[in-house]
PDB file of C-alpha atoms in Angstrom:
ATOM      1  CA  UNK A  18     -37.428 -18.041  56.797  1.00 76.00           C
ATOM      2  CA  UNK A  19     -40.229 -17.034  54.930  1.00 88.00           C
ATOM      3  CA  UNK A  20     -43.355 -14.596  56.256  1.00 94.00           C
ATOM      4  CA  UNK A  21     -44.938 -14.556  53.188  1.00 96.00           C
ATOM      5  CA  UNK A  22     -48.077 -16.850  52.468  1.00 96.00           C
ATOM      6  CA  UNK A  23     -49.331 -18.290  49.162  1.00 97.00           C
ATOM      7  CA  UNK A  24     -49.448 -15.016  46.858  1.00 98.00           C
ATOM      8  CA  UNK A  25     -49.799 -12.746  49.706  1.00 98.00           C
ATOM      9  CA  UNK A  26     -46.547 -10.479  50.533  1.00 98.00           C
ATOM     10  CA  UNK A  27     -46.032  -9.649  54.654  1.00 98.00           C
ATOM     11  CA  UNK A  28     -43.822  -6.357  53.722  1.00 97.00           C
ATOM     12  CA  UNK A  29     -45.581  -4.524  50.439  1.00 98.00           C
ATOM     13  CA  UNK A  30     -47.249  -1.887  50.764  1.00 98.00           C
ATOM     14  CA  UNK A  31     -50.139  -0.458  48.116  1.00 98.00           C
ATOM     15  CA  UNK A  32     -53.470   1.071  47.495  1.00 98.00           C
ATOM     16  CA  UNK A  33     -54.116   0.530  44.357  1.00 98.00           C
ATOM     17  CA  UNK A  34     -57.352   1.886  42.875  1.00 98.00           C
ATOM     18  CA  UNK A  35     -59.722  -0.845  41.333  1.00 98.00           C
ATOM     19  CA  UNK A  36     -62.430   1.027  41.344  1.00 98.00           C
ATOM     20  CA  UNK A  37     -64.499   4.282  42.282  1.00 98.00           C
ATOM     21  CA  UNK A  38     -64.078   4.075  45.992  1.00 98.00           C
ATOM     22  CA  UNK A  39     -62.563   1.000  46.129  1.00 99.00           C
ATOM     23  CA  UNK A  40     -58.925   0.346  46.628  1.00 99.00           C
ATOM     24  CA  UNK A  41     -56.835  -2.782  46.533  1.00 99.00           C
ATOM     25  CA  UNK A  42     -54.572  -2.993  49.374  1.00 99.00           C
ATOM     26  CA  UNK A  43     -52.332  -6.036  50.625  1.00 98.00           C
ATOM     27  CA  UNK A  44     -53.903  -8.151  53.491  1.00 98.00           C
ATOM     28  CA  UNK A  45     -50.598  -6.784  55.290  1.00 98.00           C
ATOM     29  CA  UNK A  46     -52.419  -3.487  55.850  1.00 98.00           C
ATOM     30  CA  UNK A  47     -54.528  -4.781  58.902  1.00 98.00           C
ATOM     31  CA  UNK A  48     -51.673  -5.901  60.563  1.00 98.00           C
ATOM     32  CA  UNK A  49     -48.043  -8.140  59.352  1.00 98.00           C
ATOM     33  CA  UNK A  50     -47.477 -11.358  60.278  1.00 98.00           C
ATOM     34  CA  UNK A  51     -45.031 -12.045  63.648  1.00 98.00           C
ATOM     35  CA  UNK A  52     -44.560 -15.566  62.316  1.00 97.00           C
ATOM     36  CA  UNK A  53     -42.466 -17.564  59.826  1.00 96.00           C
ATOM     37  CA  UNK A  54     -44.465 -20.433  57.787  1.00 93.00           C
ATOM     38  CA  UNK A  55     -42.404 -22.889  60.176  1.00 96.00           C
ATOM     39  CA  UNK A  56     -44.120 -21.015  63.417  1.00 97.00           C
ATOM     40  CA  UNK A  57     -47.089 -21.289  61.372  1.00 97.00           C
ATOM     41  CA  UNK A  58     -47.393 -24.761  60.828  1.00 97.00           C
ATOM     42  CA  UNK A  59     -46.767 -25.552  64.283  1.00 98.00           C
ATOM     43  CA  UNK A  60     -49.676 -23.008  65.655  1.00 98.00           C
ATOM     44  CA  UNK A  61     -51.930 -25.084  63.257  1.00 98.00           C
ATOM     45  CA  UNK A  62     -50.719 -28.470  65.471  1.00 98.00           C
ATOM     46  CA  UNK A  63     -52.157 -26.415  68.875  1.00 98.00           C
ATOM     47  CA  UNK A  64     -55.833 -27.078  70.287  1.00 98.00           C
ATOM     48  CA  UNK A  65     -58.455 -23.927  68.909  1.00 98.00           C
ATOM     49  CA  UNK A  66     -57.953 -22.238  71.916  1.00 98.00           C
ATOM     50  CA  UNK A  67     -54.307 -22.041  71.886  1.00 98.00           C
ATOM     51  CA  UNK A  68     -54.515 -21.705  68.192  1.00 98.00           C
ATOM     52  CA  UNK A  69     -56.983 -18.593  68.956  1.00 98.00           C
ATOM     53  CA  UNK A  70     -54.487 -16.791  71.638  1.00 98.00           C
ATOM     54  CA  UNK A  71     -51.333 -16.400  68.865  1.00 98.00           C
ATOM     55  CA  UNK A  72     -53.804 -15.008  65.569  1.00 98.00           C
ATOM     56  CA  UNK A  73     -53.337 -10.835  66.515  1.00 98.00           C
ATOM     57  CA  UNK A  74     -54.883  -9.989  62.557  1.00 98.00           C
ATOM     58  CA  UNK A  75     -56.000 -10.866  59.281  1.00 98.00           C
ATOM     59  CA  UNK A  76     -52.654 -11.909  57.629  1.00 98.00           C
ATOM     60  CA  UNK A  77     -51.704 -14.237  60.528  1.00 98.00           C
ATOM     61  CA  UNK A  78     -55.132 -16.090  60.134  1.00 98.00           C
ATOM     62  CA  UNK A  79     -54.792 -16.352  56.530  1.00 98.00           C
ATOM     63  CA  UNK A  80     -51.515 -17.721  57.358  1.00 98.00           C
ATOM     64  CA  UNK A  81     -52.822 -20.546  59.682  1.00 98.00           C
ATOM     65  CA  UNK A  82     -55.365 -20.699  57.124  1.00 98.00           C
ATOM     66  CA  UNK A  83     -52.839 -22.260  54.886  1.00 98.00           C
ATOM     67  CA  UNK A  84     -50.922 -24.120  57.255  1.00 98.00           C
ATOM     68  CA  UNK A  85     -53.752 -25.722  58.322  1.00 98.00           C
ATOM     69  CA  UNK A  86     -54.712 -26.556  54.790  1.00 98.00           C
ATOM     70  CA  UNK A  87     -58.372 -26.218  54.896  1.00 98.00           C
ATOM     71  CA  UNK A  88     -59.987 -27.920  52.277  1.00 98.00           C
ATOM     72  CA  UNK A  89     -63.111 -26.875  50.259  1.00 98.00           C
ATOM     73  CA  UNK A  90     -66.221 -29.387  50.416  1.00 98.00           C
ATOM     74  CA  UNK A  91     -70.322 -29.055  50.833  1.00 96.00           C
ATOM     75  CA  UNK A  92     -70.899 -29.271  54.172  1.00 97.00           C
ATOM     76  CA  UNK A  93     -74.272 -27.791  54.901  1.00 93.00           C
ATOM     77  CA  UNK A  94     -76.870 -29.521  56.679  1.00 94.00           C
ATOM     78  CA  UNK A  95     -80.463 -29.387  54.445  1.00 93.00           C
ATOM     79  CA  UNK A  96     -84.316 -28.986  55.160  1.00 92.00           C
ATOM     80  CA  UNK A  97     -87.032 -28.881  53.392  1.00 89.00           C
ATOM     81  CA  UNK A  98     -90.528 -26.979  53.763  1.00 82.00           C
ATOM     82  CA  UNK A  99     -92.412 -27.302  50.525  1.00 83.00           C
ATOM     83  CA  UNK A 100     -90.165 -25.060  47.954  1.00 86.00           C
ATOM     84  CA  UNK A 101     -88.822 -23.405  50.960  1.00 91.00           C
ATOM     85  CA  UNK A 102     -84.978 -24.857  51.275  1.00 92.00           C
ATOM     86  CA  UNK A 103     -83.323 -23.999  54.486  1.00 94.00           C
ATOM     87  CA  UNK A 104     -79.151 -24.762  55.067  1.00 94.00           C
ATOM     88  CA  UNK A 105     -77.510 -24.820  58.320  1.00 94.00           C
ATOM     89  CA  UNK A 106     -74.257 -23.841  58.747  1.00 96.00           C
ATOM     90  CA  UNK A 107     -71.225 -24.981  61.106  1.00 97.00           C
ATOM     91  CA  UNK A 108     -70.385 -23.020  64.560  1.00 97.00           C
ATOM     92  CA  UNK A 109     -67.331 -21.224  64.043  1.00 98.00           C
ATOM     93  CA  UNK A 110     -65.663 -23.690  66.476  1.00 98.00           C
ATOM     94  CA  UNK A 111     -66.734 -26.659  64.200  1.00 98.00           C
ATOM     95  CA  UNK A 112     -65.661 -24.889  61.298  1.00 98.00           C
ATOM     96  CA  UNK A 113     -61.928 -24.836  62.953  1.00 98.00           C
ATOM     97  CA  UNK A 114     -62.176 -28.544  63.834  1.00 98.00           C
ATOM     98  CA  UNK A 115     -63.441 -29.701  61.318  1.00 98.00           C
ATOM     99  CA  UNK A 116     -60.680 -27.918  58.675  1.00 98.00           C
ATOM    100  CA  UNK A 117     -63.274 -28.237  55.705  1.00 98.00           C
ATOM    101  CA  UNK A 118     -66.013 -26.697  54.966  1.00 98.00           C
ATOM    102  CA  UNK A 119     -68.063 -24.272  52.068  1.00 98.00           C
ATOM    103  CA  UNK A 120     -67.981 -20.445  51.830  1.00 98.00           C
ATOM    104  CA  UNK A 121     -70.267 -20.497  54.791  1.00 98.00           C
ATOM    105  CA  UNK A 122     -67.591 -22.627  56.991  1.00 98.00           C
ATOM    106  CA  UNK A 123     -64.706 -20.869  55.439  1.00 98.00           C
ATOM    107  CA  UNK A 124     -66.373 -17.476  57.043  1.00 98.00           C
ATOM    108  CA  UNK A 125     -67.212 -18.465  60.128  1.00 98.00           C
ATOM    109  CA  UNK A 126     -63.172 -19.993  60.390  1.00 98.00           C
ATOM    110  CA  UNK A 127     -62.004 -17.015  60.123  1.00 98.00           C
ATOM    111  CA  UNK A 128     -64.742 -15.147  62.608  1.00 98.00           C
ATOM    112  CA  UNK A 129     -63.323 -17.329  64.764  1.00 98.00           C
ATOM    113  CA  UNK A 130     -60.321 -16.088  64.984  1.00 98.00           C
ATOM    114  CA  UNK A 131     -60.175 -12.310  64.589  1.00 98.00           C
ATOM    115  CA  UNK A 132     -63.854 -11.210  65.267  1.00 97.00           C
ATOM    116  CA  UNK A 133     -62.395  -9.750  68.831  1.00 97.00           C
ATOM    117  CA  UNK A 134     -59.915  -7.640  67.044  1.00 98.00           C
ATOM    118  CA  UNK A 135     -61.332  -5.364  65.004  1.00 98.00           C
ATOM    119  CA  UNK A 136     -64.055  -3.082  65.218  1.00 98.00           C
ATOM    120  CA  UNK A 137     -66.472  -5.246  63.482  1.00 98.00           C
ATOM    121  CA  UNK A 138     -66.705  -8.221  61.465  1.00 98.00           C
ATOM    122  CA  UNK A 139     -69.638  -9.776  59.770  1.00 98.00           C
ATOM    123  CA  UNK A 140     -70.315 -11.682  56.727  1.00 98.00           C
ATOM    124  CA  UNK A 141     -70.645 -10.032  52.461  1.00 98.00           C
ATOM    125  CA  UNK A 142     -73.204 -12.064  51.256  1.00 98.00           C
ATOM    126  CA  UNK A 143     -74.361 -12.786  47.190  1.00 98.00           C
ATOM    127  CA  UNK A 144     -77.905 -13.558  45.951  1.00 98.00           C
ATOM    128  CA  UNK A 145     -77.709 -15.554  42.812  1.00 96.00           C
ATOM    129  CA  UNK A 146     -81.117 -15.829  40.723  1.00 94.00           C
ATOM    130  CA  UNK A 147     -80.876 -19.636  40.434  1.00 92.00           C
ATOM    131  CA  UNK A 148     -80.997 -19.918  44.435  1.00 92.00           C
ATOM    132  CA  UNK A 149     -77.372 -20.388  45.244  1.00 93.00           C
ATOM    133  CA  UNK A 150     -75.154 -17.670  46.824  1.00 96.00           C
ATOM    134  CA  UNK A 151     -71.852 -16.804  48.155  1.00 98.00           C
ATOM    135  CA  UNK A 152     -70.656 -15.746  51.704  1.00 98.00           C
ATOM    136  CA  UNK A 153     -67.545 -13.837  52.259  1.00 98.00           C
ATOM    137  CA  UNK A 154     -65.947 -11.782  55.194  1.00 98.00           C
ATOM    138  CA  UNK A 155     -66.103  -7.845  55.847  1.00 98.00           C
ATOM    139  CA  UNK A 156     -64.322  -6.239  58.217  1.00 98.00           C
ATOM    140  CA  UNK A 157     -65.185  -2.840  59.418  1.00 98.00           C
ATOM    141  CA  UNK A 158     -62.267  -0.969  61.157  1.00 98.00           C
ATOM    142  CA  UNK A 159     -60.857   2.761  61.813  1.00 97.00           C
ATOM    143  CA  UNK A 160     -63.800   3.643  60.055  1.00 97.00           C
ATOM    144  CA  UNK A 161     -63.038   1.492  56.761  1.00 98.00           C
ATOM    145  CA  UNK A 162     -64.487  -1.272  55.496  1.00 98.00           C
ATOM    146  CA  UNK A 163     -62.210  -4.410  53.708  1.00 99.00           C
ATOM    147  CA  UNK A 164     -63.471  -7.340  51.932  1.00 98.00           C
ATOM    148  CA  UNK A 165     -61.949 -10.519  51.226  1.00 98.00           C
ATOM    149  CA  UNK A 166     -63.255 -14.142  50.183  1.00 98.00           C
ATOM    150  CA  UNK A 167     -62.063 -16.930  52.269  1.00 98.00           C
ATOM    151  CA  UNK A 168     -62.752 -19.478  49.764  1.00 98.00           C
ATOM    152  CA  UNK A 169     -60.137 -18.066  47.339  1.00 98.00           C
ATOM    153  CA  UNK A 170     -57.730 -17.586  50.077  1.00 98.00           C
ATOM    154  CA  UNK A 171     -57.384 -21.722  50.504  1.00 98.00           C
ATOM    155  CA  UNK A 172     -53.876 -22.750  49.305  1.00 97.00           C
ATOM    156  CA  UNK A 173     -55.453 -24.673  46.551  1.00 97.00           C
ATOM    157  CA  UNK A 174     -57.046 -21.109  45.167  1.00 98.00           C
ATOM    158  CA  UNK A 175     -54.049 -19.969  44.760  1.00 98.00           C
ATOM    159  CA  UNK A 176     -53.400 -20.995  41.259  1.00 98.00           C
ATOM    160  CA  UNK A 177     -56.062 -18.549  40.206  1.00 98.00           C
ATOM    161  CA  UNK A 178     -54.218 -15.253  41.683  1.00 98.00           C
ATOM    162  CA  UNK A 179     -51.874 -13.102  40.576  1.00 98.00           C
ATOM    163  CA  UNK A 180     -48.915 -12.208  43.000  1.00 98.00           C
ATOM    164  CA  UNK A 181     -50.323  -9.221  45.507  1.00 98.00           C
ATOM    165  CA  UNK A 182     -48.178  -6.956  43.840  1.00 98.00           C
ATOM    166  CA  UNK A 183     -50.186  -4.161  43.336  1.00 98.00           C
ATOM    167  CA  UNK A 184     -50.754  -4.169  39.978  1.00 98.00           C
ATOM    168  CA  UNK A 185     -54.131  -3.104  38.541  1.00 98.00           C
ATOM    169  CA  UNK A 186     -53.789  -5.022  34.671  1.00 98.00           C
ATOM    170  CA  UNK A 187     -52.648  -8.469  36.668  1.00 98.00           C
ATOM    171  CA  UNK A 188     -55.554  -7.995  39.168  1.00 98.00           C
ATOM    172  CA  UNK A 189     -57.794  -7.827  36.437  1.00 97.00           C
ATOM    173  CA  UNK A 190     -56.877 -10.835  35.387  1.00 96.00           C
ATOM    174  CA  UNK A 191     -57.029 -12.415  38.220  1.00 97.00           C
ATOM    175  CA  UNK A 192     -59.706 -13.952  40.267  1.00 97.00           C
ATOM    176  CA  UNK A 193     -59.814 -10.689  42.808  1.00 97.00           C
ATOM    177  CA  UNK A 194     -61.617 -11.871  45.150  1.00 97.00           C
ATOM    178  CA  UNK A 195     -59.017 -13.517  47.160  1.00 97.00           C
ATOM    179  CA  UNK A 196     -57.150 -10.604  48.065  1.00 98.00           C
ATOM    180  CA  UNK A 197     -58.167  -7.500  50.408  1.00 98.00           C
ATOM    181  CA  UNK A 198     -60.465  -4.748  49.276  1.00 99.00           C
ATOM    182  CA  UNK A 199     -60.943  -1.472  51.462  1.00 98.00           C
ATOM    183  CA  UNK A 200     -63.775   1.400  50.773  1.00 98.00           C
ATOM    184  CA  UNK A 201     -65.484   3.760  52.517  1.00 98.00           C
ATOM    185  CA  UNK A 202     -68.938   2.498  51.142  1.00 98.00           C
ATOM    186  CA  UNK A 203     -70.226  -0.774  51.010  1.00 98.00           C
ATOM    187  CA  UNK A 204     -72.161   0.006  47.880  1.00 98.00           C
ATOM    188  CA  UNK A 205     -69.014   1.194  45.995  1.00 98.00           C
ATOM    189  CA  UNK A 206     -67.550  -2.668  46.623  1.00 98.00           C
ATOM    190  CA  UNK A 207     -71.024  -3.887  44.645  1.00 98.00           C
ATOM    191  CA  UNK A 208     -70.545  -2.063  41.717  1.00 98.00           C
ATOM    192  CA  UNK A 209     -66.921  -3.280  41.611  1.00 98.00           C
ATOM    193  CA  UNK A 210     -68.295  -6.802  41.953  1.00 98.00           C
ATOM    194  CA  UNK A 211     -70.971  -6.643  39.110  1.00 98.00           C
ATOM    195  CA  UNK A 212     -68.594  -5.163  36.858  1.00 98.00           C
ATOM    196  CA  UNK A 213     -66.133  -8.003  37.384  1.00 98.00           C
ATOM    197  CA  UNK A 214     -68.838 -10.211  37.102  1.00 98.00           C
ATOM    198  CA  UNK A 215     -69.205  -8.988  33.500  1.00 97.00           C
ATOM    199  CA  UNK A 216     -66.065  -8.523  32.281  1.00 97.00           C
ATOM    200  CA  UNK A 217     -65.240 -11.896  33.220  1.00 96.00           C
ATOM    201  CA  UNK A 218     -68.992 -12.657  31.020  1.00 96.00           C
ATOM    202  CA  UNK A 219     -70.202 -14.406  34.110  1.00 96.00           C
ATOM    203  CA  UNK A 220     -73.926 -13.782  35.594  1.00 95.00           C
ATOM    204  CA  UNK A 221     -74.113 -11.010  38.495  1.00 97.00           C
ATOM    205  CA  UNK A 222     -75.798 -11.555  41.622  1.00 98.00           C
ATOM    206  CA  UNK A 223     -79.326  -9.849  41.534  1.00 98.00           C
ATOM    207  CA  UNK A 224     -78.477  -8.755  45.796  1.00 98.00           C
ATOM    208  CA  UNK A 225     -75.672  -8.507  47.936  1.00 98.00           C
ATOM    209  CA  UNK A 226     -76.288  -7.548  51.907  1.00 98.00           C
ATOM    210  CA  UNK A 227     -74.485  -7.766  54.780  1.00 98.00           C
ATOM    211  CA  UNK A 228     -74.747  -9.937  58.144  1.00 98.00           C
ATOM    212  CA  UNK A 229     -73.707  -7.926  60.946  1.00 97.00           C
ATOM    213  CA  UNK A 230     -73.180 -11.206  63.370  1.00 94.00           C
ATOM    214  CA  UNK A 231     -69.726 -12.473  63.327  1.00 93.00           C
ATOM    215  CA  UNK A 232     -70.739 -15.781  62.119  1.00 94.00           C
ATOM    216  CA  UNK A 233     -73.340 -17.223  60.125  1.00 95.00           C
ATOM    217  CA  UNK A 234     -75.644 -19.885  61.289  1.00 94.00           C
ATOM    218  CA  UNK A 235     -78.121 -20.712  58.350  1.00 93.00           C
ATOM    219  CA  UNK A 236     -79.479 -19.734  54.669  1.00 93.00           C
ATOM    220  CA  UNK A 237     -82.799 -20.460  52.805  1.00 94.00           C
ATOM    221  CA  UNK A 238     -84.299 -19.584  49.577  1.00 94.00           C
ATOM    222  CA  UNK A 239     -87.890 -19.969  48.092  1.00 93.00           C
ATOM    223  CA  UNK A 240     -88.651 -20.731  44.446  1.00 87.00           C
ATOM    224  CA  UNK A 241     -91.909 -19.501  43.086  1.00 87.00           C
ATOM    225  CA  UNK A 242     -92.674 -19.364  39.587  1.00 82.00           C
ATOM    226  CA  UNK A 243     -88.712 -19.160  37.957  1.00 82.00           C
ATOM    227  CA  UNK A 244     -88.363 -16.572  40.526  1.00 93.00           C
ATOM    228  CA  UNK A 245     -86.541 -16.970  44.027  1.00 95.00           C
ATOM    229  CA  UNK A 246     -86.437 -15.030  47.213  1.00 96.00           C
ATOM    230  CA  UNK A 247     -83.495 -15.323  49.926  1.00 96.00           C
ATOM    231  CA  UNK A 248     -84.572 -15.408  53.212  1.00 96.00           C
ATOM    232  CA  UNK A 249     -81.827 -14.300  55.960  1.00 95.00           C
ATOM    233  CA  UNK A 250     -82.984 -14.713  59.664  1.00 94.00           C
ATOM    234  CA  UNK A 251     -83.464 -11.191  61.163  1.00 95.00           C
ATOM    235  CA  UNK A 252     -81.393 -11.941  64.391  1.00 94.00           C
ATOM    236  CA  UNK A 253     -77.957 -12.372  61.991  1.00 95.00           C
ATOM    237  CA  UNK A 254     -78.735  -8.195  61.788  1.00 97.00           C
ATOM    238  CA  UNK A 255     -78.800  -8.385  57.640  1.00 97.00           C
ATOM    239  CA  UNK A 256     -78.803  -5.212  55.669  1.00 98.00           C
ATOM    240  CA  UNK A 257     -78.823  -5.191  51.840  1.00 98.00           C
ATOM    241  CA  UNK A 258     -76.272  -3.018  50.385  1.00 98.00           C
ATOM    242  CA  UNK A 259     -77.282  -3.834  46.473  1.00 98.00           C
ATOM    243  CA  UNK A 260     -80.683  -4.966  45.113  1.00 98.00           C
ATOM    244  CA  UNK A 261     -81.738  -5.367  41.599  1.00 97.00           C
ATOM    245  CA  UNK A 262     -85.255  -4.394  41.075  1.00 94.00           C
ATOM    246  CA  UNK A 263     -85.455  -5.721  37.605  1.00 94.00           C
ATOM    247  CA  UNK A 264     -84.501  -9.399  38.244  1.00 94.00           C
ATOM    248  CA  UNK A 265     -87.818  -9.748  39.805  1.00 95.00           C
ATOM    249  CA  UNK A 266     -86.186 -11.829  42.580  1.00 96.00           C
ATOM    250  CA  UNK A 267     -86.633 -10.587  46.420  1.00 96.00           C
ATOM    251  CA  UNK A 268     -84.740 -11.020  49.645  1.00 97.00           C
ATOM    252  CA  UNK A 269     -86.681 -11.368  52.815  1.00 96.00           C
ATOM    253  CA  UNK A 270     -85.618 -11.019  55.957  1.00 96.00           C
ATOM    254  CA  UNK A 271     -87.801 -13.587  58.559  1.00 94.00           C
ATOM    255  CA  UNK A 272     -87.339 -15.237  62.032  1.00 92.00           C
ATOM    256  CA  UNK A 273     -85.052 -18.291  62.435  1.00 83.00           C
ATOM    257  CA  UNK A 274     -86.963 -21.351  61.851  1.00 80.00           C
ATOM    258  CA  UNK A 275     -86.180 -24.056  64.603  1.00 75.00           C
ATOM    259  CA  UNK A 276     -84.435 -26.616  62.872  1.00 64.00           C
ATOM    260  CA  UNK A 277     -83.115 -29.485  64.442  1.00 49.00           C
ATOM    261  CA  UNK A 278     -79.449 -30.043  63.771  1.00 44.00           C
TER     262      UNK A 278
END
């Protein structure tokens, strides 16, 4: 019987230094698995709640994850204001029943199932300058905080990792975002990001800020004159970590619009 999932490893143990303050450490390290794939597969066949009452940490969520074979589409329900585009997101129940989803969907999945564990988990968010971004999942625990991207955690990412071995030269030639990331400060986890970003000669984000709220429920933008500005609703408790003056692009943070769904 096998415990391990995709690239992931239930027994190795690391801390691998990827950057200044930030360390890569196997998704293990917030808890190991108590269940073989077979186990696995069979919690996915359960109703949410029952599915809900066996996930005790990170690795066993990433392994229903995968049993469950989520699958990556666009999901997000659109509105329109003038040049002010709003997107609302799927309840983190609806994310789990439906089994398909965006970044957005893939988060609030996996809120759903461990946001009563640890001390705190909320959502890593990336501004892009052409108006799209990125959501991903923080957890904040014993005083640490870890990172890791749900998208790249679907069995179909997998192609693009390396084995969680603990190797620094294969993570760097991986796509890192799919495995687990612990620092002491959030900001240290940007500059990791952005200098990914350009080793891998792909465009930065001009922000990244974090949504204290397990789960997020929507996501706008506003395009003025080649520039754009983010707008977060204020009760999702945002914070920007990282902001790039020089792109000339803003984030705002504003009251939930009433939408109708």
């Amino acid at each position: 019987m096998s415990y391990n999932v995709g690239r992931y490893s239930n027994i190795i143990e690391f801390e691998t230094k990827a950057y200044d303050g930030v360390y890569w450490v196997p998704i293990n390290t917030l808890g190991k698995s108590r269940y073989s794939d077979e186990e696995a597969l069979k919690i996915s066949e359960l109703s949410i709640k029952e599915r809900k009452k066996h996930i005790g940490n990170l690795y066993e969520a990433v392994q229903l994850f995968q049993a469950s074979n989520f699958r990556g589409i666009l999901d997000n329900k659109d509105f329109w204001s003038g040049n002010t585009h709003w997107q609302r997101h799927k309840t983190p129940e609806e994310a789990v029943l439906s089994n398909e989803g965006c970044c957005a969907t893939d988060t609030n999945w996996l809120a759903y199932f461990i946001h009563e564990i640890y001390d705190q988990v909320g959502s890593f968010c990336y501004a892009n300058d052409d108006g799209n971004g990125h959501i991903t999942t923080y957890i904040l625990h014993e005083s640490n905080y870890y990172f890791i991207d749900m998208m790249m955690c679907r069995k179909d990412s997998q192609v693009y990792l390396c084995n969680e071995n603990g190797m620094l030269t294969d993570l760097l030639n991986s796509e890192w975002s799919g495995f687990l990331f612990k620092c002491k400060n959030p900001i240290d986890f940007c500059y990791f990001n952005i200098e990914r970003f350009k080793e891998k000669k792909r465009r930065a984000p001009f922000c990244f800020y974090m949504r204290e709220t397990s789960f997020v429920q929507m996501t706008g933008n506003r395009i003025d004159a080649n520039k754009v500005t983010f707008l977060v609703p204020k009760q999702e408790k945002p914070a920007i970590v990282y902001l790039d003056d020089a792109s000339g692009n803003m984030i705002e943070f504003v009251d939930t619009p009433n939408l109708m769904r």
